[in-house]
Amino acid sequence: MSGRDLSAPLSRRNFLGLRPGPTAQDSLAGRGATGTLRDPSVVGSPRAPTDARENDAQIQAIEKRLACNCGCTLDVFTCRTTDFSCTYSPALHREVLALRDEGKTPQQILDAFVAKYGEKALMAPKPHGVLNLTGYLLPGALIAAAGAGLLVFIGKRKAAVAATAQGTVTSAAIGTASPDELERLRRALNEIED
């Protein structure tokens, strides 16, 4: 060792050895005048490399039906493969693998998650019960009703346009117009057609 004070903050001068000498040290280890040195072991533990069974299509299909409970609103597979700061999805993935290693079927794995975490563990609720069925059927029914209403509106509009194109006037228009106004309208329409 060179005899240099290792507790001194590392700066260009200290690195080059231009400013030797002790500096004030905080009472806690890893803290000094330039900031706090974080413990790298706290950041995360090294993970073992993945093997082929972890990325099996059946495991992915199961994880895509399970919701990650970290608050991200993603499924377990998407969360664990995109958000590397999430600690929940790898744990849920290990649970899925453990249940699969026990010989459980995909439906049994999903049922085990529902039994442990409740129905919120699923990405979509089961289609039973009044509220869950309403969640599945109501959007489709509203879209169908809006489509039917639009078709009726378009049909009535086409009929009204066709009626005015043929020169017929609705009874409401006749009631508000005088005979002189109607005659002038007919003459103006005849002039336009010529």
Tab-separated table of C-alpha atoms in Angstrom, residues 4 12 47 75 85 125 153 155 179 181:
chain	number	residue	atom	x	y	z
A	4	ARG	CA	-2.494	7.139	1.159
A	12	ARG	CA	-9.101	14.053	-9.279
A	47	ARG	CA	-30.000	-14.536	-10.392
A	75	ASP	CA	-49.521	-9.884	-16.415
A	85	SER	CA	-36.888	-3.649	-11.046
A	125	PRO	CA	-62.454	-12.280	-13.685
A	153	PHE	CA	-80.832	6.917	-37.835
A	155	GLY	CA	-82.249	4.661	-42.557
A	179	PRO	CA	-99.622	28.569	-50.159
A	181	GLU	CA	-94.453	30.327	-50.205
